[in-house]
């Protein structure tokens, strides 16, 4: 390592240890984390000039890869005019983005609140659901991840992240994911109180859990039967990631409220969105238009980026590429898994949202740094650290997927050497 690179690493690490998050800094160092320098397309370079294929994809942010030229140009054009909004005047880019979201999202989803993150999009959805229904309760699922602000955390499904902040939002009931009978029982126990049922069409941070076909349809029917709203959190699954523009299209089910974020601006600007039907929006906010607002939400830079990103997504047909490359990756990983049944329990996913469940989370501690050493970035899932996630940009090529599969096999061989089968005993 050159002297400059060493200094760059040491300074950044020490700053993290001292000023950002001391404990996380240590864990990241142990996991072999390096310092990111720059990125283009599916490739990231570190402080030493080493190059990596980004198969973690910012946990779904980099759908278009890094720094897509069309999105960069759109943001530069907007910046030359105006950065943030006055909020006292109309912002053209916000109007255009909301119109585009109404056109692109399924069914009668029409009115958008544009936020700065996924968790804010969820807050917007929960508040709108209460205001629109005059009901208090939410149904959510174990293992779910909806963000870490209070409301979003309350409907997330991992006690470890919730307990230190109790009491959270009251009247949130959790049931197991992909369990229609449990959801029905919760509705039956509170027939007049459920404002909304909030669910990810595929659980991302829960460990890439794909529900059985018919689950989303059954949720729609339950919400209709009990007069509740259906919220689909497509923050991670939406925008081509799962081989459809939105993952709920796999079953053709339309929610009353949908949340988006991560890939919405093509990986250039922070943004989120909560899109609802006109009927729901009017029931909640028609007479109180200032009930839910945000200073930075809907700013022209983020909206310009998102508008261009949505155009690229469609024109380059990236959802189809997610399907084709996703199939290559899924089948390749499943084939590898057959040769390593003591280390890999299951491979699952849809499109380019793929999880590899290990038999023991200790293996992740070897596999992740080992893959990094060979130039492939992957990550675990937040609520299930036994699952490695593969979530590359939707522009990923056949050769890049092939390279990733080669590296997975190499890393498994190292894990076997390191542990034998001791982690299983
Ligand atoms: C499904 C889902 N919802 C919400 C969020 C929260 O988004 P953010 O981290 O932008 O607040 C995430 C983040 O991982 C997510 O995966």
XYZ file of C-alpha atoms and ligand atoms in Angstrom:
441
model
C 0.000 0.000 0.000
C 1.387 3.440 -0.890
C 2.051 5.933 1.889
C -0.832 8.187 0.673
C -3.267 5.268 0.570
C -2.229 4.143 4.060
C -2.753 7.691 5.413
C -6.122 7.955 3.688
C -7.254 4.653 5.235
C -5.882 5.445 8.713
C -7.384 8.932 8.799
C -10.823 7.762 7.653
C -10.837 4.816 10.053
C -9.754 6.990 12.990
C -12.411 9.578 12.147
C -15.048 6.818 12.150
C -13.716 5.425 15.423
C -13.670 8.777 17.084
C -16.499 10.758 15.537
C -18.888 8.512 13.606
C -19.571 5.189 15.325
C -16.674 3.702 17.295
C -18.145 0.221 17.670
C -19.275 -0.090 14.070
C -15.876 1.149 12.878
C -14.198 -1.774 14.665
C -16.642 -4.303 13.217
C -16.169 -2.909 9.710
C -12.411 -3.085 10.068
C -12.602 -6.698 11.216
C -14.816 -7.490 8.217
C -12.087 -6.138 5.931
C -13.853 -2.911 4.934
C -11.716 -0.568 2.879
C -12.180 3.112 1.999
C -14.307 3.830 -1.056
C -12.825 6.306 -3.494
C -14.920 6.523 -6.655
C -17.338 4.464 -8.708
C -18.761 4.071 -12.198
C -21.354 1.612 -13.477
C -21.086 -1.637 -11.498
C -17.524 -0.941 -10.371
C -16.199 0.696 -7.208
C -12.551 1.663 -6.608
C -10.966 1.802 -3.160
C -8.273 4.048 -1.696
C -5.541 1.881 -3.210
C -7.033 1.901 -6.679
C -8.266 -1.688 -6.332
C -11.434 -2.371 -8.274
C -14.565 -4.213 -7.056
C -17.796 -5.389 -8.647
C -20.623 -4.020 -6.519
C -22.907 -6.985 -5.834
C -24.316 -5.278 -2.713
C -25.473 -2.322 -4.804
C -25.967 -0.009 -1.842
C -28.690 -2.447 -0.622
C -30.773 -1.560 -3.645
C -29.765 2.045 -4.216
C -27.643 1.531 -7.326
C -30.240 0.102 -9.700
C -28.668 2.043 -12.587
C -25.147 1.433 -11.340
C -23.017 4.269 -10.050
C -23.141 7.720 -11.616
C -25.333 6.942 -14.606
C -24.348 9.701 -17.072
C -27.934 10.670 -17.898
C -28.859 11.093 -14.238
C -25.664 13.010 -13.479
C -26.413 15.341 -16.412
C -30.006 15.877 -15.258
C -28.827 16.837 -11.766
C -26.153 19.172 -13.163
C -28.712 20.866 -15.391
C -31.059 21.355 -12.441
C -28.234 22.594 -10.211
C -27.352 25.261 -12.756
C -30.904 26.575 -12.283
C -31.685 26.008 -8.618
C -30.623 23.553 -5.904
C -33.251 23.406 -3.190
C -36.804 24.730 -3.345
C -38.153 28.034 -2.029
C -41.204 26.047 -0.863
C -43.239 29.194 -1.440
C -43.375 28.612 -5.203
C -44.242 25.614 -7.357
C -41.323 23.267 -8.170
C -41.685 22.004 -11.763
C -39.540 18.889 -11.222
C -41.710 17.805 -8.271
C -44.886 18.128 -10.331
C -43.356 16.145 -13.192
C -42.053 13.423 -10.877
C -45.400 12.998 -9.125
C -47.125 12.763 -12.521
C -44.608 10.163 -13.710
C -45.057 8.123 -10.520
C -48.831 8.168 -11.035
C -48.290 6.856 -14.576
C -45.687 4.230 -13.654
C -47.222 2.771 -10.498
C -50.020 0.204 -10.899
C -53.753 0.747 -10.481
C -55.125 4.013 -9.171
C -52.038 5.105 -7.196
C -51.900 8.782 -8.025
C -50.781 11.292 -5.383
C -47.193 11.418 -4.124
C -45.562 12.790 -1.017
C -41.856 12.957 -1.866
C -39.461 12.475 1.049
C -35.713 12.171 1.552
C -35.474 8.519 2.600
C -37.308 5.230 2.890
C -38.111 5.568 6.555
C -39.724 8.963 5.936
C -41.807 7.451 3.152
C -43.057 4.868 5.666
C -43.818 7.578 8.250
C -45.861 9.340 5.577
C -47.719 6.119 4.762
C -48.565 5.343 8.404
C -49.766 8.871 9.124
C -51.872 8.983 5.977
C -53.424 5.602 6.812
C -54.500 6.794 10.262
C -55.795 10.114 8.983
C -57.691 8.499 6.108
C -59.355 5.732 8.132
C -59.787 7.305 11.568
C -58.483 4.002 12.886
C -55.441 3.420 15.063
C -53.981 -0.076 14.611
C -51.366 -1.398 12.204
C -50.681 -4.969 11.217
C -47.067 -5.749 10.410
C -44.840 -8.807 10.081
C -41.968 -10.329 12.030
C -38.633 -9.915 10.301
C -39.841 -6.842 8.425
C -37.601 -3.834 7.983
C -39.246 -0.486 7.339
C -36.640 1.951 8.707
C -35.478 3.314 12.032
C -37.513 6.433 12.798
C -40.094 5.795 15.514
C -43.092 4.918 13.347
C -41.124 2.835 10.866
C -39.280 1.095 13.690
C -42.596 0.312 15.375
C -43.847 -1.611 12.344
C -40.479 -3.270 11.740
C -40.160 -6.763 13.128
C -36.945 -7.152 15.082
C -37.059 -6.679 18.848
C -33.303 -6.124 19.136
C -33.596 -2.811 17.295
C -36.816 -1.849 19.063
C -36.323 -2.683 22.752
C -33.906 0.159 23.663
C -36.419 2.737 22.414
C -39.612 1.471 24.022
C -42.349 2.471 24.243
C -42.810 2.606 20.489
C -46.000 3.414 18.610
C -48.883 1.656 20.382
C -51.398 -0.568 18.605
C -48.972 -2.303 16.273
C -49.590 -6.038 15.949
C -46.964 -8.314 14.462
C -47.690 -11.652 12.833
C -45.375 -14.107 11.052
C -44.601 -13.203 7.427
C -46.267 -15.245 4.686
C -48.897 -16.510 7.110
C -52.391 -15.607 5.917
C -54.138 -17.402 8.777
C -52.201 -15.364 11.359
C -53.026 -12.148 9.526
C -56.715 -13.095 9.409
C -56.718 -13.899 13.114
C -55.268 -10.441 13.873
C -57.969 -8.804 11.751
C -60.675 -10.863 13.441
C -59.387 -9.854 16.887
C -59.599 -6.146 15.947
C -62.261 -5.971 13.225
C -62.922 -2.217 13.400
C -59.505 -0.941 14.407
C -56.965 -1.842 11.739
C -55.977 1.266 9.776
C -53.531 -0.573 7.553
C -51.554 -3.681 6.973
C -47.946 -2.842 6.041
C -45.912 -5.467 4.234
C -42.889 -5.867 1.962
C -43.804 -7.904 -1.156
C -40.523 -9.755 -0.537
C -38.813 -9.269 2.817
C -35.395 -7.765 2.137
C -33.583 -7.219 5.423
C -35.522 -10.136 6.921
C -33.317 -12.430 4.825
C -34.742 -12.202 1.271
C -37.930 -14.079 2.138
C -40.113 -14.723 -0.912
C -43.723 -15.417 0.114
C -45.795 -18.099 -1.567
C -47.779 -17.051 -4.638
C -51.165 -15.874 -3.434
C -49.953 -14.178 -0.233
C -50.267 -10.632 -1.557
C -53.641 -11.450 -3.123
C -54.859 -12.805 0.221
C -53.664 -9.659 2.020
C -55.573 -7.517 -0.469
C -58.731 -9.555 0.146
C -58.349 -9.323 3.945
C -57.859 -5.554 3.860
C -60.928 -5.171 1.651
C -63.003 -7.441 3.899
C -62.099 -5.494 7.055
C -62.036 -1.989 5.562
C -58.300 -1.508 6.118
C -55.703 -0.043 3.780
C -52.948 -2.113 2.224
C -49.477 -0.552 2.275
C -46.769 -2.189 0.177
C -43.276 -1.157 1.169
C -41.418 -1.372 -2.141
C -38.446 0.634 -0.889
C -36.129 -2.270 -1.638
C -38.157 -4.454 -4.027
C -39.451 -1.760 -6.376
C -38.118 -0.099 -9.509
C -37.093 -3.158 -11.484
C -35.179 -4.906 -8.709
C -37.287 -8.080 -8.707
C -37.759 -8.324 -12.469
C -40.946 -6.281 -12.475
C -41.298 -2.529 -12.255
C -42.791 -3.215 -8.806
C -42.586 -6.542 -7.001
C -46.345 -6.574 -6.303
C -46.881 -6.919 -10.061
C -45.773 -10.555 -9.740
C -49.268 -11.211 -8.386
C -50.962 -8.233 -10.036
C -52.012 -6.889 -6.638
C -52.372 -3.127 -6.171
C -52.000 -1.521 -2.730
C -53.735 1.635 -1.489
C -50.375 3.141 -0.556
C -46.927 2.298 -1.878
C -43.570 3.451 -0.555
C -40.430 3.807 -2.662
C -36.886 5.062 -2.019
C -33.411 3.525 -2.545
C -33.173 3.214 -6.358
C -35.692 5.969 -7.086
C -33.115 8.597 -8.040
C -30.747 6.159 -9.744
C -28.255 6.302 -6.894
C -27.453 9.988 -7.177
C -29.678 11.845 -4.698
C -31.400 10.763 -1.447
C -35.142 10.446 -2.065
C -38.252 8.516 -1.050
C -41.904 8.620 -2.022
C -45.268 7.646 -0.562
C -47.841 7.231 -3.317
C -51.530 6.774 -2.557
C -54.831 6.655 -4.365
C -56.728 9.910 -4.650
C -59.530 8.497 -2.485
C -57.151 7.698 0.368
C -55.327 11.023 0.104
C -58.571 13.002 0.087
C -59.954 11.072 3.035
C -56.849 12.014 5.009
C -55.700 15.419 3.890
C -58.276 17.119 1.672
C -59.225 19.639 4.346
C -55.792 19.830 6.015
C -53.136 20.105 3.299
C -50.349 20.991 5.737
C -50.705 17.962 7.971
C -47.637 16.272 6.512
C -44.809 18.333 4.966
C -41.006 18.388 4.703
C -38.482 21.148 4.028
C -36.181 19.090 1.838
C -38.724 16.546 0.593
C -39.477 16.963 -3.113
C -36.459 19.171 -3.728
C -35.674 19.895 -7.374
C -32.304 18.107 -7.439
C -33.705 14.814 -6.154
C -36.803 15.086 -8.350
C -34.763 15.812 -11.484
C -32.587 12.787 -10.721
C -35.615 10.554 -10.135
C -37.358 11.665 -13.316
C -34.316 10.773 -15.397
C -33.738 7.527 -13.487
C -37.318 6.400 -14.161
C -36.848 7.197 -17.860
C -33.601 5.191 -17.993
C -35.197 2.284 -16.138
C -37.895 2.083 -18.777
C -35.855 2.864 -21.903
C -33.086 0.407 -21.022
C -35.697 -2.161 -19.914
C -33.701 -2.886 -16.788
C -36.466 -4.926 -15.167
C -35.998 -7.487 -17.963
C -32.245 -7.530 -17.403
C -32.907 -8.079 -13.689
C -34.995 -11.103 -14.625
C -32.436 -12.626 -17.009
C -29.311 -11.912 -14.961
C -31.202 -12.770 -11.786
C -31.974 -16.189 -13.191
C -28.305 -16.697 -14.129
C -27.195 -15.705 -10.642
C -29.891 -17.690 -8.833
C -29.277 -20.895 -10.801
C -25.501 -20.466 -10.521
C -25.689 -20.022 -6.761
C -28.095 -22.948 -6.402
C -25.689 -25.135 -8.339
C -22.804 -24.068 -6.094
C -24.978 -24.664 -3.015
C -25.430 -28.300 -3.997
C -21.680 -28.814 -3.675
C -21.541 -27.131 -0.243
C -24.579 -28.349 1.690
C -22.706 -28.038 4.986
C -22.218 -24.279 4.429
C -25.188 -23.186 2.312
C -28.683 -24.027 3.570
C -30.709 -22.342 0.821
C -30.518 -19.938 -2.113
C -33.655 -17.921 -2.908
C -34.842 -14.677 -4.419
C -36.499 -13.021 -7.362
C -34.847 -10.928 -10.056
C -31.672 -9.387 -8.695
C -32.667 -9.626 -5.035
C -31.071 -12.910 -4.012
C -30.241 -14.340 -0.612
C -27.842 -17.143 0.266
C -28.756 -18.562 3.653
C -25.746 -20.058 5.421
C -25.965 -22.921 7.868
C -24.154 -20.758 10.436
C -23.646 -16.988 10.551
C -19.970 -17.539 11.400
C -19.351 -18.459 7.762
C -20.342 -14.937 6.709
C -17.361 -13.640 8.661
C -15.054 -15.491 6.270
C -17.052 -15.327 3.053
C -17.600 -11.553 2.997
C -13.939 -10.497 3.475
C -12.758 -13.316 1.235
C -15.042 -12.174 -1.595
C -13.912 -8.609 -1.021
C -10.321 -9.790 -1.384
C -11.257 -11.201 -4.786
C -12.984 -7.967 -5.812
C -16.667 -8.740 -5.159
C -18.768 -6.729 -2.685
C -21.697 -8.538 -1.064
C -23.420 -7.887 2.263
C -25.541 -9.645 4.846
C -29.142 -8.721 5.604
C -29.827 -6.542 8.641
C -32.405 -8.717 10.382
C -30.885 -12.078 9.452
C -27.110 -12.107 9.433
C -26.980 -15.711 8.316
C -28.162 -14.540 4.890
C -25.785 -13.056 2.337
C -27.530 -10.745 -0.066
C -26.678 -10.371 -3.749
C -28.229 -7.153 -4.992
C -26.116 -5.845 -7.893
C -27.025 -2.981 -10.228
C -29.655 -3.966 -12.777
C -27.134 -3.184 -15.543
C -24.923 -6.091 -14.446
C -23.581 -8.170 -17.343
C -23.398 -11.909 -17.957
C -19.588 -11.873 -17.590
C -19.822 -10.001 -14.288
C -22.307 -12.515 -12.884
C -20.033 -15.338 -14.023
C -17.094 -13.697 -12.248
C -19.144 -13.325 -9.077
C -20.038 -17.025 -9.136
C -16.367 -17.979 -9.540
C -15.488 -15.864 -6.519
C -18.288 -17.379 -4.408
C -16.803 -20.832 -5.082
C -13.300 -19.617 -4.175
C -14.528 -18.031 -0.949
C -16.397 -21.211 0.024
C -13.218 -23.230 -0.413
C -11.433 -20.843 1.959
C -14.267 -21.050 4.492
C -14.068 -24.846 4.408
C -10.289 -24.710 4.922
C -10.674 -22.248 7.797
C -13.492 -23.982 9.676
C -13.772 -27.511 8.352
C -17.251 -28.427 9.510
C -16.622 -27.218 13.061
C -19.321 -24.524 12.899
C -21.956 -27.183 12.491
C -20.985 -29.231 15.512
C -38.144 -2.349 2.776
C -37.476 -1.153 3.386
N -38.234 -0.154 3.869
C -37.693 0.938 4.423
C -36.323 1.074 4.525
C -35.747 2.300 5.158
O -35.135 3.098 4.191
P -34.039 4.189 4.624
O -32.842 3.449 5.103
O -33.799 4.970 3.348
O -34.650 5.032 5.670
C -35.503 0.060 4.050
C -34.038 0.155 4.163
O -33.308 -0.788 4.048
C -36.084 -1.092 3.461
O -35.344 -2.096 2.997
